[in-house]
Coordinates of C-alpha atoms in Angstrom, one line a residue:
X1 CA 0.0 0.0 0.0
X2 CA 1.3 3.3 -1.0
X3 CA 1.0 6.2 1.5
X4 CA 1.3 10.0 0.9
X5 CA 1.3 11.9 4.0
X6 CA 2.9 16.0 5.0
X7 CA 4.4 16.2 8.2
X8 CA 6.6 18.4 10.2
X9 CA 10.1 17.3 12.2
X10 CA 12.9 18.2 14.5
X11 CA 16.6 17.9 12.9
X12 CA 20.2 18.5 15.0
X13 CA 21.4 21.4 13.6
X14 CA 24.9 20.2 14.5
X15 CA 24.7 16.6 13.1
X16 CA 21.5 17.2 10.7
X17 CA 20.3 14.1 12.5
X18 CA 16.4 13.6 12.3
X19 CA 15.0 12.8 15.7
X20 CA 11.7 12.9 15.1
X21 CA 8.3 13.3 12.4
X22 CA 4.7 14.4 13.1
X23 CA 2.0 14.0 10.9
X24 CA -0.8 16.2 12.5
X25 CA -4.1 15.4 11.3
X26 CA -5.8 18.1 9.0
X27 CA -5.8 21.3 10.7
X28 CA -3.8 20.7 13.3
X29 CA -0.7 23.6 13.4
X30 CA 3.0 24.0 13.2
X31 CA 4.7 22.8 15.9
X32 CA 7.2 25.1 18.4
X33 CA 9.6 23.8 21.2
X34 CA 12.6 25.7 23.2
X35 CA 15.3 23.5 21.7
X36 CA 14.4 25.4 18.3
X37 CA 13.8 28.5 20.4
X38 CA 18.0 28.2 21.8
X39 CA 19.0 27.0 18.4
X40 CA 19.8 23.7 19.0
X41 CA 17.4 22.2 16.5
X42 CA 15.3 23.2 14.1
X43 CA 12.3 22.5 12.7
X44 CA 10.6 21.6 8.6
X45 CA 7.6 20.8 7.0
X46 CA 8.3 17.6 4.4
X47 CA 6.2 15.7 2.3
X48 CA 6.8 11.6 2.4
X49 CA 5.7 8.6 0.3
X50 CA 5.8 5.5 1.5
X51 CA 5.2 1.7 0.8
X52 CA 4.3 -0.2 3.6
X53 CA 5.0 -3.5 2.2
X54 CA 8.6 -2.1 2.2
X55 CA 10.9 -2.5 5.0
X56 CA 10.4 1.5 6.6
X57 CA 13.4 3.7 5.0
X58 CA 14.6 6.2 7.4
X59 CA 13.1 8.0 10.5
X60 CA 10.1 9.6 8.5
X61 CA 9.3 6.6 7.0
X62 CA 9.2 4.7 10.3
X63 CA 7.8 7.5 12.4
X64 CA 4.8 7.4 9.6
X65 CA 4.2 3.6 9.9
X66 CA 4.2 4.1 13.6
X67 CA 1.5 7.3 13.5
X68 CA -1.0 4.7 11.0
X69 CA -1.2 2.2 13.8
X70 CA -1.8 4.8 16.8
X71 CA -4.6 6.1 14.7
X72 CA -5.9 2.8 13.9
X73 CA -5.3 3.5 10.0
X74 CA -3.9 -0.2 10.5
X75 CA -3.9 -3.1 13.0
X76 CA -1.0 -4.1 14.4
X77 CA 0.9 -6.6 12.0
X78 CA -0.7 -5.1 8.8
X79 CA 2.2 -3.1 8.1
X80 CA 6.0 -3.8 7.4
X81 CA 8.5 -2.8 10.4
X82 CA 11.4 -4.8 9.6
X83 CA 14.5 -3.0 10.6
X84 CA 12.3 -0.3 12.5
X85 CA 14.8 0.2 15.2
X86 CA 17.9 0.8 12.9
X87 CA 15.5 3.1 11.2
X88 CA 14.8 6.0 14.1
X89 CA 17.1 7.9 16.5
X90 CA 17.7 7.5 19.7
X91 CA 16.4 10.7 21.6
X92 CA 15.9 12.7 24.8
X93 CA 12.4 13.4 25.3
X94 CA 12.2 16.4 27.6
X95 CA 10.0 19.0 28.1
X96 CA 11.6 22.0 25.5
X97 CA 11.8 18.9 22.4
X98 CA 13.5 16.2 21.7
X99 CA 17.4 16.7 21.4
X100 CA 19.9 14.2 21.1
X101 CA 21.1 12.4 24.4
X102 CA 24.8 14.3 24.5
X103 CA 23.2 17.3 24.5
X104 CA 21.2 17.6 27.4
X105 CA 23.4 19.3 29.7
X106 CA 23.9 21.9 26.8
X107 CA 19.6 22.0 26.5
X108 CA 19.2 22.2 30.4
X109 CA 21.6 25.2 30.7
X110 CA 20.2 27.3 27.8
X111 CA 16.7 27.1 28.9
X112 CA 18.1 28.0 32.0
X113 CA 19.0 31.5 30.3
X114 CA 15.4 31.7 29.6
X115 CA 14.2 30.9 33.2
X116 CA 13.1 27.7 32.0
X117 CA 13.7 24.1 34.2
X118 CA 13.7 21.2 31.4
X119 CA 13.0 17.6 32.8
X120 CA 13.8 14.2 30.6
X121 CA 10.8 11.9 29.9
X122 CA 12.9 9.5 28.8
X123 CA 16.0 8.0 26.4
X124 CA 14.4 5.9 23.8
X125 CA 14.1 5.4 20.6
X126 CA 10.0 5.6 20.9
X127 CA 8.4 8.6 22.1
X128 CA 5.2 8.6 24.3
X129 CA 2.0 8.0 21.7
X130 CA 0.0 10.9 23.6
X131 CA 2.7 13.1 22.2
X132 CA 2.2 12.9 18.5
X133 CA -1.4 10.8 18.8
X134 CA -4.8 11.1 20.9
X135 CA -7.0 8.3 20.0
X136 CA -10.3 9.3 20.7
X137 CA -12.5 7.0 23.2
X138 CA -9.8 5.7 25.3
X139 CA -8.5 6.6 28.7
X140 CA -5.0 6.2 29.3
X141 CA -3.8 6.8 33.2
X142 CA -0.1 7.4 32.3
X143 CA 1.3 8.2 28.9
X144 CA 5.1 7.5 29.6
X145 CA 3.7 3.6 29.6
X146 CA 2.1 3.9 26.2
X147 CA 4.7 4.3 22.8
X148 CA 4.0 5.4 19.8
X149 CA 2.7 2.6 17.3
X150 CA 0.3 1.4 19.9
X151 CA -2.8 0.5 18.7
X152 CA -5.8 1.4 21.1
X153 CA -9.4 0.3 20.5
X154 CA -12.2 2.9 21.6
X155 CA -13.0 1.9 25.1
X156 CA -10.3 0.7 26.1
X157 CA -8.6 1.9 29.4
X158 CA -4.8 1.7 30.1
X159 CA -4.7 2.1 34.0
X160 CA -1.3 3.3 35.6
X161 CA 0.8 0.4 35.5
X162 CA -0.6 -1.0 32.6
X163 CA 1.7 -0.5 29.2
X164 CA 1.4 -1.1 25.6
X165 CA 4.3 -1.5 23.0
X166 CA 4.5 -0.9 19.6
X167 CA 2.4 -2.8 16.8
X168 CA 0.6 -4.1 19.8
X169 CA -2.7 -3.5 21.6
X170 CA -6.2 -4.2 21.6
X171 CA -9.1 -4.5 18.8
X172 CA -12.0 -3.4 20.9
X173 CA -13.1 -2.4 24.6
X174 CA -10.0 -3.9 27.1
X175 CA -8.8 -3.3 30.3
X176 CA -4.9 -3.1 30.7
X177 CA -3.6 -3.1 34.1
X178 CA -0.9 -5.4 32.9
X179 CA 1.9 -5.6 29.9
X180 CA 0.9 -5.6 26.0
X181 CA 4.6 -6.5 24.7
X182 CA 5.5 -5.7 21.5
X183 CA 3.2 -7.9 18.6
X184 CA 1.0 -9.0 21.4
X185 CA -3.3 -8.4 20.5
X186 CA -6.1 -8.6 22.8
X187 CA -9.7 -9.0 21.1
X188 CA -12.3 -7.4 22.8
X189 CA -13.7 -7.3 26.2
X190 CA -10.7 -8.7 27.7
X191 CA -9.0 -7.7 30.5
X192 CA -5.0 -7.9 31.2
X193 CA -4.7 -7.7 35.4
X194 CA -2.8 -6.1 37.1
X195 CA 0.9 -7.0 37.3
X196 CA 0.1 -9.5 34.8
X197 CA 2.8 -10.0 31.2
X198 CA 2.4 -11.0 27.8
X199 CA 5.2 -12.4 26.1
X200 CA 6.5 -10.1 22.7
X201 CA 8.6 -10.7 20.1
X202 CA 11.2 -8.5 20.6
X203 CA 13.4 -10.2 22.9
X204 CA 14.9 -14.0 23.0
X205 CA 14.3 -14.6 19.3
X206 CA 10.8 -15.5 19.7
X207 CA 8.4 -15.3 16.3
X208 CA 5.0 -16.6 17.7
X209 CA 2.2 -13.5 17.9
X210 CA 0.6 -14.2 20.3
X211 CA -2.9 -13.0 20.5
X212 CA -5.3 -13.2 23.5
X213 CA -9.3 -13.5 22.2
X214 CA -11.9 -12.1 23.4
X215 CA -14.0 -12.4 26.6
X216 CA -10.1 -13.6 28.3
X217 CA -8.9 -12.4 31.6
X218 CA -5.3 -12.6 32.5
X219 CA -4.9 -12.8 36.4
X220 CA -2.8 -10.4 38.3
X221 CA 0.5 -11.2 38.1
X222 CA 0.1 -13.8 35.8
X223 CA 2.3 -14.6 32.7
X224 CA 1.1 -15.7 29.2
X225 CA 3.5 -16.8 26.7
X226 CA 0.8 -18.5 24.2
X227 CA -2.3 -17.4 22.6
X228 CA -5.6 -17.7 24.5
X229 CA -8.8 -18.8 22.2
X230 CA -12.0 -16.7 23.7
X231 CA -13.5 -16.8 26.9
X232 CA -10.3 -18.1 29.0
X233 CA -9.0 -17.4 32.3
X234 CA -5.5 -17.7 32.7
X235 CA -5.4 -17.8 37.4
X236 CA -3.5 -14.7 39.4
X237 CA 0.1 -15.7 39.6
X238 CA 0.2 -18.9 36.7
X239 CA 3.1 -18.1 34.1
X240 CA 1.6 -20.4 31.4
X241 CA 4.3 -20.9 28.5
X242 CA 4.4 -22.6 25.3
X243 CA 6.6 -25.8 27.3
X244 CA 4.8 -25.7 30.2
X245 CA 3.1 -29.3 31.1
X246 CA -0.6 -29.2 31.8
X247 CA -2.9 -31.6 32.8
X248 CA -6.1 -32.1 30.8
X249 CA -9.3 -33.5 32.7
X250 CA -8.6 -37.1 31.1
X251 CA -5.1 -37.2 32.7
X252 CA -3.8 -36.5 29.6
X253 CA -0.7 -34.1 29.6
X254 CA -0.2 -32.0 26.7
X255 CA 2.4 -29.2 26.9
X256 CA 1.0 -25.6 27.1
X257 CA 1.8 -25.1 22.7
X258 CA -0.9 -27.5 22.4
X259 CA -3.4 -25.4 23.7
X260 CA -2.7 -22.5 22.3
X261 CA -5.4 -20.7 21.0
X262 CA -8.2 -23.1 22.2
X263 CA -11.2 -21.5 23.0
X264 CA -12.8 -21.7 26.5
X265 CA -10.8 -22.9 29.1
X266 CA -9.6 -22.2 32.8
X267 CA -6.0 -22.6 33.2
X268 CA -5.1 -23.0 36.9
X269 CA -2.2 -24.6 39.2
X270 CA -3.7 -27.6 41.4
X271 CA -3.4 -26.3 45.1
X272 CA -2.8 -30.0 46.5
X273 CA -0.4 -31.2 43.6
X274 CA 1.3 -27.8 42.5
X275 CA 0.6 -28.9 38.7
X276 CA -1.3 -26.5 35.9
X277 CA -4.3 -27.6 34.6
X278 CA -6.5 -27.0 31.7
X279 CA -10.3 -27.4 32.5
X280 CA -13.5 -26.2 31.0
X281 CA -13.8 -22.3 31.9
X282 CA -18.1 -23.0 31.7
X283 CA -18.3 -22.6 35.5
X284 CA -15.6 -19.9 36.1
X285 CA -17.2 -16.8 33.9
X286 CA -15.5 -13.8 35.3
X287 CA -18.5 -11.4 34.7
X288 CA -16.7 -9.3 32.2
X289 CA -15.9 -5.8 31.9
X290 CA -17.4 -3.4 33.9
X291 CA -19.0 -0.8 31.0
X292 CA -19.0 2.4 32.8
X293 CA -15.2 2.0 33.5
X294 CA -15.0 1.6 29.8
X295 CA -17.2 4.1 28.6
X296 CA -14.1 6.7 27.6

């Protein structure tokens, strides 16, 4: 798919490093920040086309590829991102604009000049999403746990410790008290608890997505590192991973790969034996989400 888009972005002036691109939707204006103000970097209006079967070529490209998931232009995985990390700049995120990490010191005392105290939001190649894009019908508690290239569903709600990577996040109403890693979808109605971790695919050399469906609830502090069909429940405190042994109610034991994505079951550890089970979820409905928390 070919995509034409105009943004606007922040360059070094001493290294003509890009560090960042915004495109604002229609309407939306120029952007100003102190780092252009002290003439440390400056800012330009571009035009970009892109092919998103391509592997992204350059910040502009990548930043683009990133803003058509947060605005749900795209789900997550309908795009190429191969190479995306090579592709952007690592930054300091601070409050007078993003400026390259060396230069902080040099950013903190020239905005001191202008009576100005600059804090750091972070070092990262990934800015906060509510930076460059407000989804509408969502409620996010903390943006520093939400990057760019998340992909939020109206109603959901992000609560404070939640956080949600990049081509990641839910496809309708969800609650996230827990961790959306990077590649990681959650259908709707689902709720991630608090404390609770999905496996990604950034780390360890994994390649499985894995995606939780709908109706699911992941107990706090609990650890998923297959895909749940819909209506599971994966018990507070179970890590459940593609190796792990379960026991099936014929006394059959299958490892957890085998299960993944099979709709409608409880997993749970036996509190006389220690082992996991798998069991029918038909008498352990959770109730499901609460609608006026996710009425956003």
């Amino acid at each position: 798919m070919q995509v034409e888009a105009a943004g606007h972005r922040w360059i070094d002036v001493e290294t003509e490093t890009i560090l960042d691109s915004w495109y604002p939707a229609a309407g939306e204006p120029a952007r100003a920040c102190l780092a252009e103000t002290v003439g440390m970097v400056r800012g330009e209006r571009f035009a970009i086309e892109i092919d998103t079967e391509a592997a992204p070529d350059g910040v502009s490209d990548a930043y683009l590829r990133l803003h058509l998931l947060s605005r749900r232009s795209v789900a997550p995985h309908g795009l190429n991102l191969d190479g995306v990390f090579g592709a952007l700049t690592n930054v300091a995120w601070t409050s007078a604009g993003p400026v390259l990490p060396d230069r902080v010191d040099e950013l903190v005392a020239a905005a001191a000049g202008h009576g100005t105290a600059v804090s750091v939001h972070g070092l990262d190649k990934f800015p906060r999403m509510l930076d460059y894009v407000v989804p509408s019908g969502v409620r996010i508690a903390n943006a520093n746990r939400v990057r760019l290239g998340a992909h939020l569903a109206e109603g959901t709600t992000v609560m404070h410790e939640g956080f949600v990577n990049f081509n990641a996040g839910t496809l309708g109403a969800s609650m996230v008290e827990g961790r959306i890693s990077a590649g990681v979808v959650v259908a709707d109605q689902s709720d991630v608890g608090g404390g609770a971790s999905i496996m990604g695919t950034l780390s360890g050399g994994g390649t499985e997505t894995i995606r939780v469906g709908q109706r699911c609830l992941l107990g706090a502090n609990s650890g998923l590192g297959i895909s749940l069909g819909d209506d599971c429940t994966v018990e507070a405190g179970l890590y459940l991973t593609a190796g792990t042994k379960v026991m099936l109610p014929d006394g059959e034991t299958q490892p957890g790969r085998a299960l993944s994505g099979v709709n409608g079951l409880l997993f749970r550890r036996n509190s006389l034996t220690g082992g996991v089970e798998a069991i029918p979820n038909t008498d352990a409905k959770w109730g499901g989400l609460n609608d006026a928390l996710h009425k956003n």
